[in-house]
C-alpha cells in the first residue's frame, strides 16, 4: 500500500513528538536524581567528610553519633556564641541545633563555618509547618544538651559521658556531667502523679547514685529516640521539664565526673538577674499548667500551689451526670480543689457545732469518711443533712431568708436556686461548695419531700439512724454521722459500697 505525502508527514510528526516527549521525561528524571543526590550528600556530608589526621578520627565518630542541642538561654544576655565555638573547636563536624521560642533579638552572631541550625518553634503563616520542627535536623543516635555558657575544653569530656552511657543500669536513660564549680551535684527523686495532679520531690542518695534529676547546670546525653518519645520535649524551663517527663516514665539519670567543664558567668547585672528570674518563674508556672500539675511538694516540706484559689474560678466547669470532666481524662479532683473543700467543710462544721444544730455527713462525703476519714479523691463537693427545725438555730442559715451573703472568712452563703437546700461556696469567684440538705421526720422516716432524681442516694430513710448521732474523724476533726454508718450507706448505695469503690456513673467511666 502506497502512503501519500500527507500521511508520511503526519507519521513523521507523531514520531518526532514522541521522541521529544521521551527526551523531556528522561531529562526530568535525571534532574530529580541529581537533586536527590545533592540532598543526600548535603545530609550525609558531615558523616562522610574525610579526616586528615588520626586525632580527628574520634572527633568524626562522635559527630556521627551525637547532635548538640541548646535550648535554655535568654535573648537579652547569653554566651551561646562562646558555647558554640567551644564545640566546633573540638568537633568541627558536629551539628548544633539551637531551639528558640521565636527568633532571638538581638540576633545571634554565630560562626559561618559550622553546621549550625537555629530552629524557631513559633509557626509562621508563610512557612511550612516543618520549619518549626527541630527533629528534622537531629538524625544521630544521641542528643547532647548543653546549657548556655558551657565551655568544652577537651574531647574527653563528651567521650567519657558517651562511654559511660553504655555501662549504666537499664533504668538509666540519661548520663550527665556537671558544668562549672564542683565535679558533681546533688541528686533528687520525683514522684509525678498525673491522676492526682501532683509533683513530689524527694532527696536522692549520694552524688554517685542514679536518680530522677540533678540540681545545677549539666550537660545531659540521651538517646534521640527516647527524647523524641516525650510529649513536650522542648518545654521550658529546661532541663526541669525534661526530668519531670522522664521521671514519669521511670527513667533515671546517672552523673559521671569529668574534667572540669567551664561555665561563663551570666546575669551579673542586677536588672538582668531580676529579668531572668521573672521570666523563669513565668515559664515554670506555664510548664506546670501545661503538664497539669497543681501541687508541688518540695523535699524540705514546702508546698507550692499552682491551681485555683479564692480569687479564681475552680479548676473544672459545670458537672453533668455527677461526673466531672476530669474523670473522663483519667484524673481525680485537683488537690487545690480538695483543699478548698476541706477549708469550706471545716468552716461550716464549726458553725453548725457552735449553734447546736443536728447535722450529719451525707452521701459521698459520708462514704469518704468511712473509707479514709477524708473527701473521696474524685468528689467535687461536701454533702450534709440537717434537721429542718434546727435551721433557725443557726444565724448564717436563718439569715438566708433575706438573701445570700458573704461572711468574714470570704465564704458565700446562699439558698440554692435549683432546690430546697443551702449552699456555702468557697468564695464569690470559686464555687467549690458544701451543700446542706434539710430533712424532717414523718412517721419515723426522714424525708425531704423533694428529691433529686439523678442522685441514687436521695431516698427516705428511718430516723433511727440519727437517734442518736455519733461522731467520726473527718478532715482532721470530729463530725456528726449516723449511728450505723455501714448500714446507712448500704441502704443508700447498696451492699459492699464501702469496700468496692466506683465512680458515680460506672457505666460511663470506670476506675
CSV table of C-alpha atoms in Angstrom, one decimal:
chain,number,residue,atom,x,y,z
A,1,UNK,CA,0.0,0.0,0.0
A,2,UNK,CA,1.5,3.3,-1.1
A,3,UNK,CA,1.4,6.1,1.5
A,4,UNK,CA,0.5,9.6,0.4
A,5,UNK,CA,2.7,12.6,1.1
A,6,UNK,CA,0.3,13.9,3.8
A,7,UNK,CA,0.3,10.5,5.6
A,8,UNK,CA,4.1,10.4,5.7
A,9,UNK,CA,4.2,13.9,7.1
A,10,UNK,CA,1.7,13.0,9.8
A,11,UNK,CA,3.5,9.8,10.8
A,12,UNK,CA,6.8,11.8,11.0
A,13,UNK,CA,5.2,14.4,13.2
A,14,UNK,CA,3.8,11.8,15.6
A,15,UNK,CA,7.2,10.0,15.9
A,16,UNK,CA,9.0,13.3,16.3
A,17,UNK,CA,6.7,14.4,19.1
A,18,UNK,CA,7.0,11.1,20.8
A,19,UNK,CA,10.8,11.4,20.7
A,20,UNK,CA,10.7,14.9,22.1
A,21,UNK,CA,8.4,13.7,25.0
A,22,UNK,CA,10.8,10.8,25.8
A,23,UNK,CA,13.7,13.2,25.9
A,24,UNK,CA,11.8,15.6,28.3
A,25,UNK,CA,10.9,12.7,30.6
A,26,UNK,CA,14.4,11.4,30.7
A,27,UNK,CA,15.8,14.9,31.4
A,28,UNK,CA,13.3,15.4,34.2
A,29,UNK,CA,14.2,12.1,35.9
A,30,UNK,CA,17.9,13.0,35.5
A,31,UNK,CA,17.3,16.3,37.2
A,32,UNK,CA,15.4,14.7,40.1
A,33,UNK,CA,18.1,12.2,40.6
A,34,UNK,CA,20.7,14.9,40.7
A,35,UNK,CA,18.7,16.9,43.2
A,36,UNK,CA,18.2,13.8,45.3
A,37,UNK,CA,21.9,13.0,45.3
A,38,UNK,CA,22.7,16.6,46.2
A,39,UNK,CA,20.3,16.3,49.2
A,40,UNK,CA,21.8,13.1,50.3
A,41,UNK,CA,25.3,14.5,50.0
A,42,UNK,CA,24.2,17.6,51.9
A,43,UNK,CA,22.7,15.5,54.7
A,44,UNK,CA,25.5,13.0,54.9
A,45,UNK,CA,28.4,15.2,54.1
A,46,UNK,CA,29.4,15.7,57.7
A,47,UNK,CA,29.3,11.9,58.1
A,48,UNK,CA,31.4,11.2,55.0
A,49,UNK,CA,33.9,14.0,55.3
A,50,UNK,CA,37.4,12.6,55.3
A,51,UNK,CA,39.6,13.3,58.4
A,52,UNK,CA,43.1,14.4,57.7
A,53,UNK,CA,44.8,13.2,60.9
A,54,UNK,CA,44.3,10.3,63.3
A,55,UNK,CA,43.5,12.7,66.1
A,56,UNK,CA,40.3,13.8,64.2
A,57,UNK,CA,39.0,10.2,63.7
A,58,UNK,CA,37.4,10.1,67.1
A,59,UNK,CA,36.0,13.6,66.6
A,60,UNK,CA,34.4,12.5,63.4
A,61,UNK,CA,33.0,9.4,65.1
A,62,UNK,CA,31.5,11.5,67.9
A,63,UNK,CA,30.0,13.9,65.4
A,64,UNK,CA,28.4,11.0,63.6
A,65,UNK,CA,26.7,9.8,66.8
A,66,UNK,CA,25.8,13.0,68.6
A,67,UNK,CA,23.9,16.1,67.8
A,68,UNK,CA,24.2,19.0,70.3
A,69,UNK,CA,21.0,20.8,71.3
A,70,UNK,CA,21.0,24.2,73.1
A,71,UNK,CA,17.6,25.1,74.4
A,72,UNK,CA,17.6,27.2,77.6
A,73,UNK,CA,19.0,30.8,77.3
A,74,UNK,CA,17.9,34.4,77.4
A,75,UNK,CA,18.0,36.5,74.2
A,76,UNK,CA,18.9,39.7,76.2
A,77,UNK,CA,22.0,38.1,77.7
A,78,UNK,CA,23.7,34.9,76.8
A,79,UNK,CA,27.0,33.2,75.9
A,80,UNK,CA,25.7,31.0,73.1
A,81,UNK,CA,28.4,32.1,70.7
A,82,UNK,CA,31.2,31.1,73.1
A,83,UNK,CA,29.5,27.8,73.8
A,84,UNK,CA,29.1,27.0,70.1
A,85,UNK,CA,32.7,28.0,69.3
A,86,UNK,CA,34.0,25.7,72.1
A,87,UNK,CA,32.1,22.8,70.5
A,88,UNK,CA,33.3,23.5,67.0
A,89,UNK,CA,36.9,23.8,68.2
A,90,UNK,CA,36.7,20.2,69.3
A,91,UNK,CA,34.2,18.8,66.8
A,92,UNK,CA,34.2,20.8,63.6
A,93,UNK,CA,31.7,18.4,62.0
A,94,UNK,CA,29.3,18.4,65.0
A,95,UNK,CA,25.8,19.5,64.1
A,96,UNK,CA,24.5,22.1,66.6
A,97,UNK,CA,20.7,22.8,66.8
A,98,UNK,CA,19.7,25.9,68.7
A,99,UNK,CA,16.0,25.7,69.6
A,100,UNK,CA,14.2,29.0,70.3
A,101,UNK,CA,10.7,30.0,71.1
A,102,UNK,CA,10.9,32.8,68.4
A,103,UNK,CA,13.8,34.4,66.5
A,104,UNK,CA,16.1,35.8,69.2
A,105,UNK,CA,16.5,39.6,69.4
A,106,UNK,CA,19.2,40.8,69.1
A,107,UNK,CA,20.1,38.1,66.6
A,108,UNK,CA,22.8,35.6,67.4
A,109,UNK,CA,26.1,36.2,65.6
A,110,UNK,CA,27.1,32.6,65.0
A,111,UNK,CA,30.2,31.1,63.2
A,112,UNK,CA,29.6,30.7,59.5
A,113,UNK,CA,31.8,27.6,59.0
A,114,UNK,CA,29.8,25.3,61.3
A,115,UNK,CA,26.8,23.0,60.9
A,116,UNK,CA,24.5,25.2,63.0
A,117,UNK,CA,20.8,25.3,62.8
A,118,UNK,CA,18.6,27.8,64.6
A,119,UNK,CA,15.0,26.5,64.8
A,120,UNK,CA,12.1,28.6,66.0
A,121,UNK,CA,9.2,26.8,67.5
A,122,UNK,CA,7.0,29.7,66.5
A,123,UNK,CA,5.0,28.8,63.4
A,124,UNK,CA,4.6,31.3,60.6
A,125,UNK,CA,1.8,31.6,58.1
A,126,UNK,CA,4.2,31.9,55.2
A,127,UNK,CA,6.3,28.8,56.1
A,128,UNK,CA,5.8,25.1,56.0
A,129,UNK,CA,5.0,23.5,59.4
A,130,UNK,CA,8.2,21.5,59.3
A,131,UNK,CA,10.1,24.7,59.6
A,132,UNK,CA,9.3,24.7,63.3
A,133,UNK,CA,10.4,21.1,63.8
A,134,UNK,CA,13.9,20.7,65.3
A,135,UNK,CA,13.6,16.9,64.8
A,136,UNK,CA,14.4,17.5,61.0
A,137,UNK,CA,18.0,18.2,61.9
A,138,UNK,CA,18.5,15.5,64.6
A,139,UNK,CA,19.5,12.3,62.7
A,140,UNK,CA,22.1,10.9,65.1
A,141,UNK,CA,21.8,8.2,67.7
A,142,UNK,CA,22.3,10.5,70.6
A,143,UNK,CA,21.4,14.1,71.5
A,144,UNK,CA,23.6,16.1,73.9
A,145,UNK,CA,22.0,19.1,75.7
A,146,UNK,CA,24.3,21.9,76.6
A,147,UNK,CA,23.4,24.8,78.9
A,148,UNK,CA,24.1,28.4,78.0
A,149,UNK,CA,27.7,29.3,78.8
A,150,UNK,CA,29.1,25.8,79.0
A,151,UNK,CA,32.6,25.7,77.6
A,152,UNK,CA,34.0,22.4,76.4
A,153,UNK,CA,37.8,22.2,76.7
A,154,UNK,CA,38.6,18.6,75.9
A,155,UNK,CA,37.1,15.9,73.7
A,156,UNK,CA,37.4,13.5,76.6
A,157,UNK,CA,34.6,15.3,78.3
A,158,UNK,CA,32.0,14.2,75.8
A,159,UNK,CA,33.7,10.9,75.2
A,160,UNK,CA,33.5,10.0,78.8
A,161,UNK,CA,29.8,10.8,79.0
A,162,UNK,CA,29.2,8.8,75.9
A,163,UNK,CA,31.2,5.7,77.0
A,164,UNK,CA,29.5,5.9,80.5
A,165,UNK,CA,26.1,5.7,78.9
A,166,UNK,CA,26.6,2.1,77.8
A,167,UNK,CA,27.7,0.9,81.2
A,168,UNK,CA,24.6,2.0,83.1
A,169,UNK,CA,21.6,0.1,84.5
A,170,UNK,CA,18.7,-0.3,82.2
A,171,UNK,CA,16.7,2.3,84.1
A,172,UNK,CA,19.3,4.9,83.2
A,173,UNK,CA,18.2,6.7,80.1
A,174,UNK,CA,20.4,9.8,80.6
A,175,UNK,CA,24.0,10.5,81.6
A,176,UNK,CA,25.1,13.9,82.8
A,177,UNK,CA,28.2,15.8,83.7
A,178,UNK,CA,28.4,18.9,85.9
A,179,UNK,CA,29.2,22.3,84.4
A,180,UNK,CA,31.2,24.7,86.4
A,181,UNK,CA,32.1,24.6,90.1
A,182,UNK,CA,32.2,21.2,91.8
A,183,UNK,CA,32.7,18.0,89.8
A,184,UNK,CA,29.3,16.6,90.8
A,185,UNK,CA,26.0,17.9,92.3
A,186,UNK,CA,23.1,16.6,94.4
A,187,UNK,CA,20.6,14.0,93.0
A,188,UNK,CA,16.9,14.2,93.7
A,189,UNK,CA,14.0,11.9,93.0
A,190,UNK,CA,10.5,12.8,91.9
A,191,UNK,CA,7.0,11.2,92.1
A,192,UNK,CA,4.9,12.5,89.2
A,193,UNK,CA,1.3,11.6,89.8
A,194,UNK,CA,-0.8,12.9,86.9
A,195,UNK,CA,-4.0,11.3,88.3
A,196,UNK,CA,-3.7,13.4,91.4
A,197,UNK,CA,-2.1,16.4,89.7
A,198,UNK,CA,0.9,16.3,92.0
A,199,UNK,CA,4.7,16.5,91.8
A,200,UNK,CA,6.7,15.5,94.9
A,201,UNK,CA,10.4,16.0,95.2
A,202,UNK,CA,12.4,13.7,97.4
A,203,UNK,CA,16.1,14.0,98.3
A,204,UNK,CA,18.2,11.5,96.5
A,205,UNK,CA,21.2,9.5,97.8
A,206,UNK,CA,24.9,10.1,97.4
A,207,UNK,CA,26.2,12.0,94.4
A,208,UNK,CA,27.1,8.8,92.6
A,209,UNK,CA,23.6,7.4,92.9
A,210,UNK,CA,21.3,7.3,89.9
A,211,UNK,CA,18.2,9.5,90.4
A,212,UNK,CA,15.4,11.3,88.5
A,213,UNK,CA,17.1,14.7,88.3
A,214,UNK,CA,20.0,16.9,89.2
A,215,UNK,CA,20.4,20.3,90.7
A,216,UNK,CA,22.6,22.9,88.9
A,217,UNK,CA,23.9,23.1,85.4
A,218,UNK,CA,24.9,20.0,83.4
A,219,UNK,CA,25.5,18.6,80.0
A,220,UNK,CA,23.0,15.8,79.5
A,221,UNK,CA,23.2,12.9,77.0
A,222,UNK,CA,20.3,10.7,76.0
A,223,UNK,CA,19.2,8.6,73.0
A,224,UNK,CA,17.4,10.5,70.3
A,225,UNK,CA,14.6,8.0,70.1
A,226,UNK,CA,13.9,8.4,73.9
A,227,UNK,CA,13.9,12.2,73.6
A,228,UNK,CA,11.5,12.2,70.6
A,229,UNK,CA,9.1,10.0,72.6
A,230,UNK,CA,8.5,12.7,75.1
A,231,UNK,CA,5.2,14.6,74.9
A,232,UNK,CA,6.8,18.1,75.4
A,233,UNK,CA,10.5,17.6,74.6
A,234,UNK,CA,11.3,21.3,74.3
A,235,UNK,CA,9.2,22.7,77.1
A,236,UNK,CA,10.9,25.4,79.2
A,237,UNK,CA,12.4,25.7,81.7
A,238,UNK,CA,14.9,23.1,80.5
A,239,UNK,CA,16.1,20.7,81.8
A,240,UNK,CA,13.5,20.8,84.6
A,241,UNK,CA,10.7,19.8,82.2
A,242,UNK,CA,12.9,17.0,80.8
A,243,UNK,CA,13.5,15.5,84.2
A,244,UNK,CA,9.7,15.6,85.1
A,245,UNK,CA,8.8,13.9,81.8
A,246,UNK,CA,11.5,11.2,82.2
A,247,UNK,CA,10.6,10.6,85.9
A,248,UNK,CA,7.0,10.0,84.9
A,249,UNK,CA,8.3,7.2,82.7
A,250,UNK,CA,10.6,5.8,85.4
A,251,UNK,CA,13.7,6.9,83.6
A,252,UNK,CA,16.8,8.0,85.6
A,253,UNK,CA,19.9,10.0,85.1
A,254,UNK,CA,23.4,9.0,86.1
A,255,UNK,CA,26.0,11.6,86.9
A,256,UNK,CA,29.6,11.0,85.9
A,257,UNK,CA,32.6,13.1,86.9
A,258,UNK,CA,34.7,14.5,84.1
A,259,UNK,CA,37.5,17.0,83.7
A,260,UNK,CA,36.1,20.5,84.6
A,261,UNK,CA,33.6,21.9,82.1
A,262,UNK,CA,33.9,25.6,82.3
A,263,UNK,CA,30.9,27.9,82.7
A,264,UNK,CA,30.7,31.5,81.6
A,265,UNK,CA,29.1,33.7,84.3
A,266,UNK,CA,25.7,35.0,83.5
A,267,UNK,CA,23.4,37.8,84.8
A,268,UNK,CA,25.9,39.8,86.9
A,269,UNK,CA,23.8,42.9,86.3
A,270,UNK,CA,21.0,43.1,88.9
A,271,UNK,CA,18.4,44.2,86.4
A,272,UNK,CA,19.2,41.3,84.1
A,273,UNK,CA,19.2,38.9,87.1
A,274,UNK,CA,15.7,40.1,88.0
A,275,UNK,CA,14.6,39.9,84.4
A,276,UNK,CA,15.9,36.3,84.1
A,277,UNK,CA,14.3,35.2,87.4
A,278,UNK,CA,11.0,36.8,86.4
A,279,UNK,CA,10.9,35.0,83.1
A,280,UNK,CA,12.0,31.7,84.7
A,281,UNK,CA,9.1,32.0,87.2
A,282,UNK,CA,6.6,32.7,84.3
A,283,UNK,CA,7.9,29.7,82.3
A,284,UNK,CA,7.8,27.5,85.4
A,285,UNK,CA,4.2,28.4,86.0
A,286,UNK,CA,3.3,27.8,82.3
A,287,UNK,CA,5.1,24.4,82.5
A,288,UNK,CA,3.0,23.2,85.5
A,289,UNK,CA,-0.2,24.4,83.7
A,290,UNK,CA,0.8,22.6,80.5
A,291,UNK,CA,1.7,19.4,82.4
A,292,UNK,CA,-1.5,19.6,84.6
A,293,UNK,CA,0.4,19.8,87.9
A,294,UNK,CA,-1.5,21.7,90.6
A,295,UNK,CA,0.6,20.9,93.7
A,296,UNK,CA,4.4,20.7,94.1
A,297,UNK,CA,5.8,19.3,97.3
A,298,UNK,CA,9.4,20.1,98.0
A,299,UNK,CA,11.8,17.8,99.8
A,300,UNK,CA,12.1,20.3,102.7
A,301,UNK,CA,8.4,20.3,103.3
A,302,UNK,CA,7.4,23.4,101.4
A,303,UNK,CA,4.3,23.2,99.2
A,304,UNK,CA,3.6,25.2,96.1
A,305,UNK,CA,0.1,25.5,94.7
A,306,UNK,CA,-0.5,26.1,91.0
A,307,UNK,CA,-4.2,25.6,90.9
A,308,UNK,CA,-7.4,27.5,91.8
A,309,UNK,CA,-7.6,29.9,94.7
A,310,UNK,CA,-10.2,32.0,96.5
A,311,UNK,CA,-9.8,34.8,93.9
A,312,UNK,CA,-10.0,32.5,90.9
A,313,UNK,CA,-12.6,30.1,89.4
A,314,UNK,CA,-12.4,26.4,90.3
A,315,UNK,CA,-10.4,24.1,88.0
A,316,UNK,CA,-13.4,22.4,86.4
A,317,UNK,CA,-16.7,23.5,84.9
A,318,UNK,CA,-20.3,22.5,85.4
A,319,UNK,CA,-20.7,18.9,86.4
A,320,UNK,CA,-23.0,16.8,84.2
A,321,UNK,CA,-24.5,13.4,85.4
A,322,UNK,CA,-22.5,13.6,88.6
A,323,UNK,CA,-19.3,13.0,86.5
A,324,UNK,CA,-16.8,15.9,86.5
A,325,UNK,CA,-14.8,16.4,83.3
A,326,UNK,CA,-11.5,15.3,84.9
A,327,UNK,CA,-12.8,11.8,85.4
A,328,UNK,CA,-13.0,11.4,81.6
A,329,UNK,CA,-9.3,12.4,81.5
A,330,UNK,CA,-8.5,9.6,83.9
A,331,UNK,CA,-7.8,12.1,86.7
A,332,UNK,CA,-9.1,12.8,90.1
A,333,UNK,CA,-10.2,16.0,91.8
A,334,UNK,CA,-7.3,18.6,91.6
A,335,UNK,CA,-5.6,18.9,95.0
A,336,UNK,CA,-6.3,22.6,95.2
A,337,UNK,CA,-10.0,21.9,94.8
A,338,UNK,CA,-9.8,19.3,97.6
A,339,UNK,CA,-8.0,21.7,99.8
A,340,UNK,CA,-10.7,24.4,99.2
A,341,UNK,CA,-13.4,21.9,100.0
A,342,UNK,CA,-11.6,20.9,103.2
A,343,UNK,CA,-11.4,24.6,104.3
A,344,UNK,CA,-15.1,25.2,103.5
A,345,UNK,CA,-16.2,22.0,105.2
A,346,UNK,CA,-14.3,22.8,108.4
A,347,UNK,CA,-15.7,26.3,108.4
A,348,UNK,CA,-19.2,25.0,108.1
A,349,UNK,CA,-18.8,22.2,110.7
A,350,UNK,CA,-17.5,24.7,113.3
A,351,UNK,CA,-20.5,27.0,112.8
A,352,UNK,CA,-23.0,24.1,113.0
A,353,UNK,CA,-21.4,22.8,116.1
A,354,UNK,CA,-21.4,26.2,117.7
A,355,UNK,CA,-25.2,26.7,117.1
A,356,UNK,CA,-26.0,23.2,118.3
A,357,UNK,CA,-27.7,22.0,115.0
A,358,UNK,CA,-28.3,18.3,114.5
A,359,UNK,CA,-26.4,17.6,111.3
A,360,UNK,CA,-24.7,14.6,109.7
A,361,UNK,CA,-22.5,13.7,106.8
A,362,UNK,CA,-24.5,12.6,103.7
A,363,UNK,CA,-23.9,10.7,100.5
A,364,UNK,CA,-20.4,10.6,99.1
A,365,UNK,CA,-19.0,12.7,102.0
A,366,UNK,CA,-20.0,10.0,104.5
A,367,UNK,CA,-18.6,7.4,102.2
A,368,UNK,CA,-15.3,9.2,102.1
A,369,UNK,CA,-15.3,9.5,105.9
A,370,UNK,CA,-15.9,5.7,106.2
A,371,UNK,CA,-13.1,4.8,103.8
A,372,UNK,CA,-10.3,7.1,104.8
A,373,UNK,CA,-11.6,10.0,107.0
A,374,UNK,CA,-11.3,12.4,104.1
A,375,UNK,CA,-13.1,13.5,100.9
A,376,UNK,CA,-13.3,10.9,98.2
A,377,UNK,CA,-10.4,11.6,95.9
A,378,UNK,CA,-12.6,12.2,92.9
A,379,UNK,CA,-15.5,14.0,94.7
A,380,UNK,CA,-16.3,17.7,94.0
A,381,UNK,CA,-18.5,18.8,96.9
A,382,UNK,CA,-19.4,18.0,100.5
A,383,UNK,CA,-23.0,17.0,101.4
A,384,UNK,CA,-24.6,17.4,104.8
A,385,UNK,CA,-28.0,16.6,106.2
A,386,UNK,CA,-29.7,18.8,108.8
A,387,UNK,CA,-32.9,18.7,110.8
A,388,UNK,CA,-35.1,21.3,109.2
A,389,UNK,CA,-36.3,22.5,112.7
A,390,UNK,CA,-32.7,23.4,113.6
A,391,UNK,CA,-32.1,25.8,110.7
A,392,UNK,CA,-33.4,28.7,112.8
A,393,UNK,CA,-30.8,27.9,115.5
A,394,UNK,CA,-28.0,28.9,113.1
A,395,UNK,CA,-27.9,32.6,112.2
A,396,UNK,CA,-25.9,32.0,109.0
A,397,UNK,CA,-28.7,29.8,107.7
A,398,UNK,CA,-31.6,31.7,109.2
A,399,UNK,CA,-30.3,34.9,107.6
A,400,UNK,CA,-30.6,33.4,104.1
A,401,UNK,CA,-34.4,34.1,104.1
A,402,UNK,CA,-33.2,37.7,103.4
A,403,UNK,CA,-30.8,36.7,100.6
A,404,UNK,CA,-27.3,35.4,100.2
A,405,UNK,CA,-24.3,37.0,102.0
A,406,UNK,CA,-20.5,36.7,102.4
A,407,UNK,CA,-19.2,36.0,105.9
A,408,UNK,CA,-16.0,37.4,107.4
A,409,UNK,CA,-14.0,34.4,106.0
A,410,UNK,CA,-15.0,35.2,102.5
A,411,UNK,CA,-17.4,32.2,102.3
A,412,UNK,CA,-20.6,32.8,100.4
A,413,UNK,CA,-23.9,31.5,102.0
A,414,UNK,CA,-26.9,31.2,99.8
A,415,UNK,CA,-30.2,29.4,99.3
A,416,UNK,CA,-29.7,27.2,96.2
A,417,UNK,CA,-31.8,28.2,93.2
A,418,UNK,CA,-32.1,24.6,92.0
A,419,UNK,CA,-33.8,23.2,95.1
A,420,UNK,CA,-34.8,23.4,98.7
A,421,UNK,CA,-31.3,23.3,100.2
A,422,UNK,CA,-28.4,25.6,101.2
A,423,UNK,CA,-25.0,26.1,99.6
A,424,UNK,CA,-21.9,27.5,101.1
A,425,UNK,CA,-19.3,28.4,98.5
A,426,UNK,CA,-15.5,28.8,99.0
A,427,UNK,CA,-15.7,32.3,97.6
A,428,UNK,CA,-17.7,34.5,95.2
A,429,UNK,CA,-15.3,33.5,92.4
A,430,UNK,CA,-14.6,29.9,93.4
A,431,UNK,CA,-17.8,27.9,93.6
A,432,UNK,CA,-16.5,24.8,95.3
A,433,UNK,CA,-19.1,24.2,98.0
A,434,UNK,CA,-20.8,22.5,100.8
A,435,UNK,CA,-24.5,21.6,100.3
A,436,UNK,CA,-26.8,21.3,103.4
A,437,UNK,CA,-30.0,19.3,102.8
A,438,UNK,CA,-32.9,19.9,105.3
A,439,UNK,CA,-34.8,16.8,106.4
A,440,UNK,CA,-37.8,16.4,108.7
A,441,UNK,CA,-39.2,13.3,110.4
A,442,UNK,CA,-42.5,11.9,109.2
A,443,UNK,CA,-43.9,8.8,110.9
A,444,UNK,CA,-40.4,7.7,111.9
A,445,UNK,CA,-38.9,8.3,108.4
A,446,UNK,CA,-36.6,11.2,107.5
A,447,UNK,CA,-37.7,12.8,104.3
A,448,UNK,CA,-37.1,15.9,102.2
A,449,UNK,CA,-40.3,15.8,100.3
A,450,UNK,CA,-38.5,16.8,97.0
A,451,UNK,CA,-35.7,14.6,95.8
A,452,UNK,CA,-33.1,15.0,93.0
A,453,UNK,CA,-33.9,12.2,90.6
A,454,UNK,CA,-30.3,11.9,89.3
A,455,UNK,CA,-28.9,11.1,92.8
A,456,UNK,CA,-29.2,7.4,93.6
A,457,UNK,CA,-28.6,8.1,97.3
A,458,UNK,CA,-31.6,10.5,97.6
A,459,UNK,CA,-34.1,8.4,99.3
A,460,UNK,CA,-36.1,8.5,102.6
A,461,UNK,CA,-34.6,6.6,105.5
A,462,UNK,CA,-35.6,5.6,109.0
A,463,UNK,CA,-35.0,8.2,111.7
A,464,UNK,CA,-33.4,5.6,114.0
A,465,UNK,CA,-30.1,6.1,112.0
A,466,UNK,CA,-29.9,9.6,113.6
A,467,UNK,CA,-31.1,8.8,117.1
A,468,UNK,CA,-28.5,9.2,118.5
A,469,UNK,CA,-25.9,10.7,116.2
A,470,UNK,CA,-22.3,9.7,116.7
A,471,UNK,CA,-19.1,11.2,115.5
A,472,UNK,CA,-16.1,10.1,113.4
A,473,UNK,CA,-12.9,11.8,112.3
A,474,UNK,CA,-13.2,13.7,109.0
A,475,UNK,CA,-10.9,16.4,107.7
A,476,UNK,CA,-8.9,16.2,110.9
A,477,UNK,CA,-11.9,16.9,113.2
A,478,UNK,CA,-14.8,15.1,114.8
A,479,UNK,CA,-18.0,15.5,112.8
A,480,UNK,CA,-21.5,14.0,113.2
A,481,UNK,CA,-22.6,10.9,111.3
A,482,UNK,CA,-25.5,8.4,111.5
A,483,UNK,CA,-25.1,5.8,114.3
A,484,UNK,CA,-24.8,2.9,111.8
A,485,UNK,CA,-22.6,4.2,109.0
A,486,UNK,CA,-22.3,1.0,107.1
A,487,UNK,CA,-26.0,0.2,107.3
A,488,UNK,CA,-26.9,3.8,106.3
A,489,UNK,CA,-24.5,3.8,103.3
A,490,UNK,CA,-25.7,0.3,102.1
A,491,UNK,CA,-29.3,1.5,102.3
A,492,UNK,CA,-28.4,4.4,100.1
A,493,UNK,CA,-25.9,2.8,97.7
A,494,UNK,CA,-26.2,-0.9,98.0
A,495,UNK,CA,-24.2,-3.8,99.6
A,496,UNK,CA,-20.4,-3.5,99.7
A,497,UNK,CA,-20.3,0.2,98.8
A,498,UNK,CA,-17.5,0.9,101.3
A,499,UNK,CA,-15.3,-2.0,100.2
A,500,UNK,CA,-15.9,-1.6,96.4
A,501,UNK,CA,-15.2,2.0,95.3
A,502,UNK,CA,-16.5,3.1,91.9
A,503,UNK,CA,-17.2,6.3,90.1
A,504,UNK,CA,-20.7,8.0,90.2
A,505,UNK,CA,-21.6,6.7,86.7
A,506,UNK,CA,-19.6,3.4,86.3
A,507,UNK,CA,-21.3,2.7,83.0
A,508,UNK,CA,-19.8,5.9,81.6
A,509,UNK,CA,-16.4,6.0,83.3
A,510,UNK,CA,-14.7,3.0,85.0
A,511,UNK,CA,-11.9,3.1,87.5
